[in-house]
Short mmCIF file of C-alpha atoms in Angstrom, two decimals:
data_model
loop_
_atom_site.label_atom_id
_atom_site.label_comp_id
_atom_site.label_asym_id
_atom_site.label_seq_id
_atom_site.Cartn_x
_atom_site.Cartn_y
_atom_site.Cartn_z
CA MET A 1 32.83 -13.33 31.97
CA LEU A 2 31.30 -17.04 31.44
CA GLU A 3 27.77 -15.49 31.55
CA LEU A 4 28.83 -12.83 29.03
CA PHE A 5 30.23 -15.39 26.78
CA LEU A 6 27.42 -18.06 26.98
CA THR A 7 24.64 -15.28 26.73
CA PHE A 8 26.48 -14.03 23.36
CA PHE A 9 27.15 -17.24 22.11
CA LYS A 10 23.19 -18.06 22.43
CA ILE A 11 22.59 -14.94 20.58
CA GLY A 12 25.02 -15.82 17.81
CA MET A 13 23.83 -19.53 17.65
CA PHE A 14 20.24 -18.91 17.17
CA THR A 15 20.20 -15.71 14.84
CA PHE A 16 20.72 -15.61 11.17
CA GLY A 17 20.82 -13.18 8.71
CA GLY A 18 23.55 -10.64 10.26
CA GLY A 19 23.16 -7.95 12.83
CA TYR A 20 19.70 -6.37 11.92
CA ALA A 21 18.22 -9.74 12.25
CA MET A 22 19.99 -10.26 15.76
CA ILE A 23 18.37 -6.80 17.19
CA PRO A 24 15.23 -8.63 18.40
CA LEU A 25 17.04 -11.36 20.23
CA ILE A 26 19.75 -8.93 21.62
CA GLU A 27 16.86 -6.80 22.63
CA ARG A 28 15.11 -9.70 24.58
CA GLU A 29 18.19 -10.92 26.16
CA MET A 30 19.81 -7.58 27.02
CA ILE A 31 16.81 -5.74 28.04
CA TYR A 32 14.09 -8.31 29.29
CA GLY A 33 16.19 -11.19 30.12
CA LYS A 34 19.42 -10.04 31.68
CA LYS A 35 18.49 -6.30 32.18
CA TRP A 36 21.87 -5.37 31.59
CA ILE A 37 20.58 -2.37 29.50
CA ASP A 38 17.27 -0.51 28.84
CA LYS A 39 15.90 0.30 25.52
CA ASP A 40 17.32 3.63 25.20
CA GLU A 41 20.80 2.23 25.75
CA LEU A 42 20.05 -0.33 22.86
CA LEU A 43 19.15 2.50 20.68
CA GLU A 44 22.47 4.10 21.34
CA ILE A 45 24.61 1.25 21.01
CA ILE A 46 22.92 0.22 17.62
CA THR A 47 23.41 3.86 16.57
CA ILE A 48 27.17 3.89 17.71
CA SER A 49 27.50 0.34 16.09
CA GLN A 50 26.28 1.67 12.86
CA MET A 51 28.77 4.41 12.75
CA THR A 52 31.77 2.14 13.71
CA PRO A 53 33.53 -0.44 11.38
CA GLY A 54 32.14 -3.96 11.55
CA PRO A 55 28.99 -5.94 12.33
CA ILE A 56 26.43 -4.39 14.41
CA ALA A 57 26.06 -7.79 16.55
CA ILE A 58 29.94 -7.91 17.31
CA ASN A 59 30.02 -4.15 18.11
CA ALA A 60 27.10 -4.39 20.23
CA ALA A 61 28.68 -7.16 21.84
CA THR A 62 31.61 -5.32 22.42
CA PHE A 63 29.87 -2.26 24.16
CA ILE A 64 27.58 -4.54 26.09
CA GLY A 65 30.48 -6.56 27.57
CA LYS A 66 32.67 -3.50 28.11
CA LYS A 67 29.68 -1.94 30.28
CA ARG A 68 29.27 -5.29 32.22
CA ALA A 69 32.76 -6.11 33.00
CA GLY A 70 35.44 -3.73 31.27
CA ILE A 71 37.98 -4.57 28.66
CA LEU A 72 37.56 -8.73 29.59
CA GLY A 73 33.95 -8.47 29.33
CA SER A 74 33.78 -7.06 26.09
CA ILE A 75 36.38 -9.68 24.78
CA ALA A 76 34.04 -12.45 26.33
CA ALA A 77 31.16 -11.07 24.63
CA THR A 78 32.78 -10.69 21.33
CA LEU A 79 34.11 -13.92 21.20
CA GLY A 80 30.83 -15.47 22.20
CA VAL A 81 28.68 -13.59 19.73
CA ILE A 82 31.44 -14.59 16.52
CA ALA A 83 32.03 -18.27 17.86
CA PRO A 84 28.84 -19.90 16.62
CA SER A 85 29.63 -18.37 13.06
CA LEU A 86 32.95 -19.72 12.97
CA LEU A 87 32.11 -22.84 14.05
CA VAL A 88 29.10 -23.10 11.53
CA ILE A 89 31.07 -21.85 8.69
CA THR A 90 33.83 -24.08 9.43
CA VAL A 91 31.57 -27.11 9.15
CA ILE A 92 29.72 -25.95 6.28
CA SER A 93 33.02 -25.54 4.36
CA ALA A 94 34.38 -28.56 5.31
CA PHE A 95 31.25 -30.92 4.94
CA PHE A 96 28.42 -29.28 2.74
CA SER A 97 29.82 -27.11 0.16
CA LYS A 98 28.78 -28.95 -2.67
CA SER A 99 25.15 -29.30 -1.18
CA PHE A 100 24.52 -25.44 -1.83
CA LEU A 101 23.62 -26.77 -5.52
CA ASN A 102 21.06 -29.17 -4.12
CA PRO A 103 17.73 -28.31 -5.14
CA THR A 104 16.37 -28.94 -1.61
CA MET A 105 18.90 -26.64 0.00
CA GLN A 106 18.21 -23.96 -2.54
CA LYS A 107 14.71 -24.13 -1.63
CA ILE A 108 15.71 -24.01 2.22
CA PHE A 109 17.82 -21.20 1.53
CA ILE A 110 14.76 -19.27 0.11
CA GLY A 111 12.70 -19.76 3.28
CA LEU A 112 15.80 -18.67 5.47
CA ARG A 113 15.89 -15.41 3.38
CA ALA A 114 12.22 -14.80 3.99
CA GLY A 115 12.46 -15.41 7.70
CA ILE A 116 15.66 -13.24 7.83
CA ALA A 117 13.81 -10.43 6.17
CA ALA A 118 10.77 -10.82 8.76
CA LEU A 119 13.31 -10.44 11.47
CA ILE A 120 14.84 -7.34 9.93
CA LEU A 121 11.30 -5.67 9.40
CA SER A 122 10.74 -6.68 13.37
CA SER A 123 13.81 -4.63 14.01
CA VAL A 124 12.81 -1.63 12.15
CA ILE A 125 9.39 -1.34 13.42
CA LYS A 126 10.57 -1.57 17.23
CA LEU A 127 13.60 0.86 16.50
CA SER A 128 11.02 3.21 15.08
CA LYS A 129 8.61 3.22 18.11
CA ASN A 130 11.71 4.47 20.19
CA THR A 131 13.11 6.77 17.69
CA LEU A 132 10.27 8.31 15.61
CA ILE A 133 9.38 10.80 18.71
CA ASP A 134 8.38 13.66 16.98
CA TYR A 135 7.82 15.78 13.87
CA PHE A 136 11.53 16.69 13.07
CA SER A 137 12.28 12.73 13.61
CA TYR A 138 9.73 11.74 11.08
CA VAL A 139 11.14 14.00 8.47
CA VAL A 140 14.50 12.88 9.12
CA PHE A 141 13.05 9.40 8.69
CA ILE A 142 10.85 10.00 5.49
CA VAL A 143 13.68 12.01 3.74
CA SER A 144 16.40 9.27 4.51
CA LEU A 145 14.08 6.56 3.33
CA ILE A 146 13.63 8.38 0.01
CA GLY A 147 17.06 8.92 -0.39
CA LEU A 148 18.18 5.60 0.21
CA VAL A 149 15.50 3.77 -1.82
CA PHE A 150 14.53 6.33 -4.66
CA PHE A 151 17.88 8.04 -5.43
CA ASN A 152 20.42 5.43 -4.07
CA ILE A 153 22.28 8.03 -1.89
CA SER A 154 25.01 6.66 0.08
CA PRO A 155 24.17 6.20 3.68
CA VAL A 156 27.51 7.65 4.73
CA THR A 157 26.17 10.85 2.98
CA LEU A 158 22.82 10.92 4.67
CA ILE A 159 24.54 10.31 8.23
CA LEU A 160 26.96 13.23 7.56
CA PHE A 161 24.04 15.36 6.00
CA PHE A 162 21.54 14.89 8.74
CA GLY A 163 24.32 14.75 11.66
CA VAL A 164 25.35 18.10 10.90
CA GLY A 165 21.77 19.34 9.75
CA CYS A 166 20.52 18.12 13.41
CA ILE A 167 23.40 20.09 15.15
CA LEU A 168 22.51 23.11 13.40
CA PHE A 169 18.82 22.58 13.78
CA PHE A 170 18.87 21.88 17.60
CA THR A 171 21.47 25.06 18.21
CA VAL A 172 19.18 27.40 16.17
CA ARG A 173 16.29 26.29 18.48
CA GLY A 174 18.45 26.72 21.44
CA GLU A 175 18.73 23.06 22.51
CA LYS A 176 21.60 20.93 23.48
#
């Protein structure tokens, strides 16, 4: 339990920018470091985490913790990943809330946002390598991207559309 807590505490402590920015660190720790999951399991966890309420990192910690040590493992991992944010936000709100207006702090946040964008792009590239595996997956990806970027279609609508569409497509092709 302690190892789960500390591992996810580290992930929560050293990652800024939310769940997508955490994916590279989760990947490195869970797949290559601890070897608790493999790449396919990470993709499944991210997919499920997207479909369930709550942030990706918390959902991923809960799933991985449950896999490693049952309910208590999921609690330990979840508390580990949220504890750093809770501590940081408490300190910021207590001591630094006025410093956000400081020009130096504004510049720091510009740099942090750019770094976070790079982390998110890195996650997209890594996920696409394991997800875009055939013609059909490329079509789903491109149509979804166009729908999101150019037509502002709700992600929920796209998930439902392609979920049903994929069931029909693979049923017609005779695949399970």
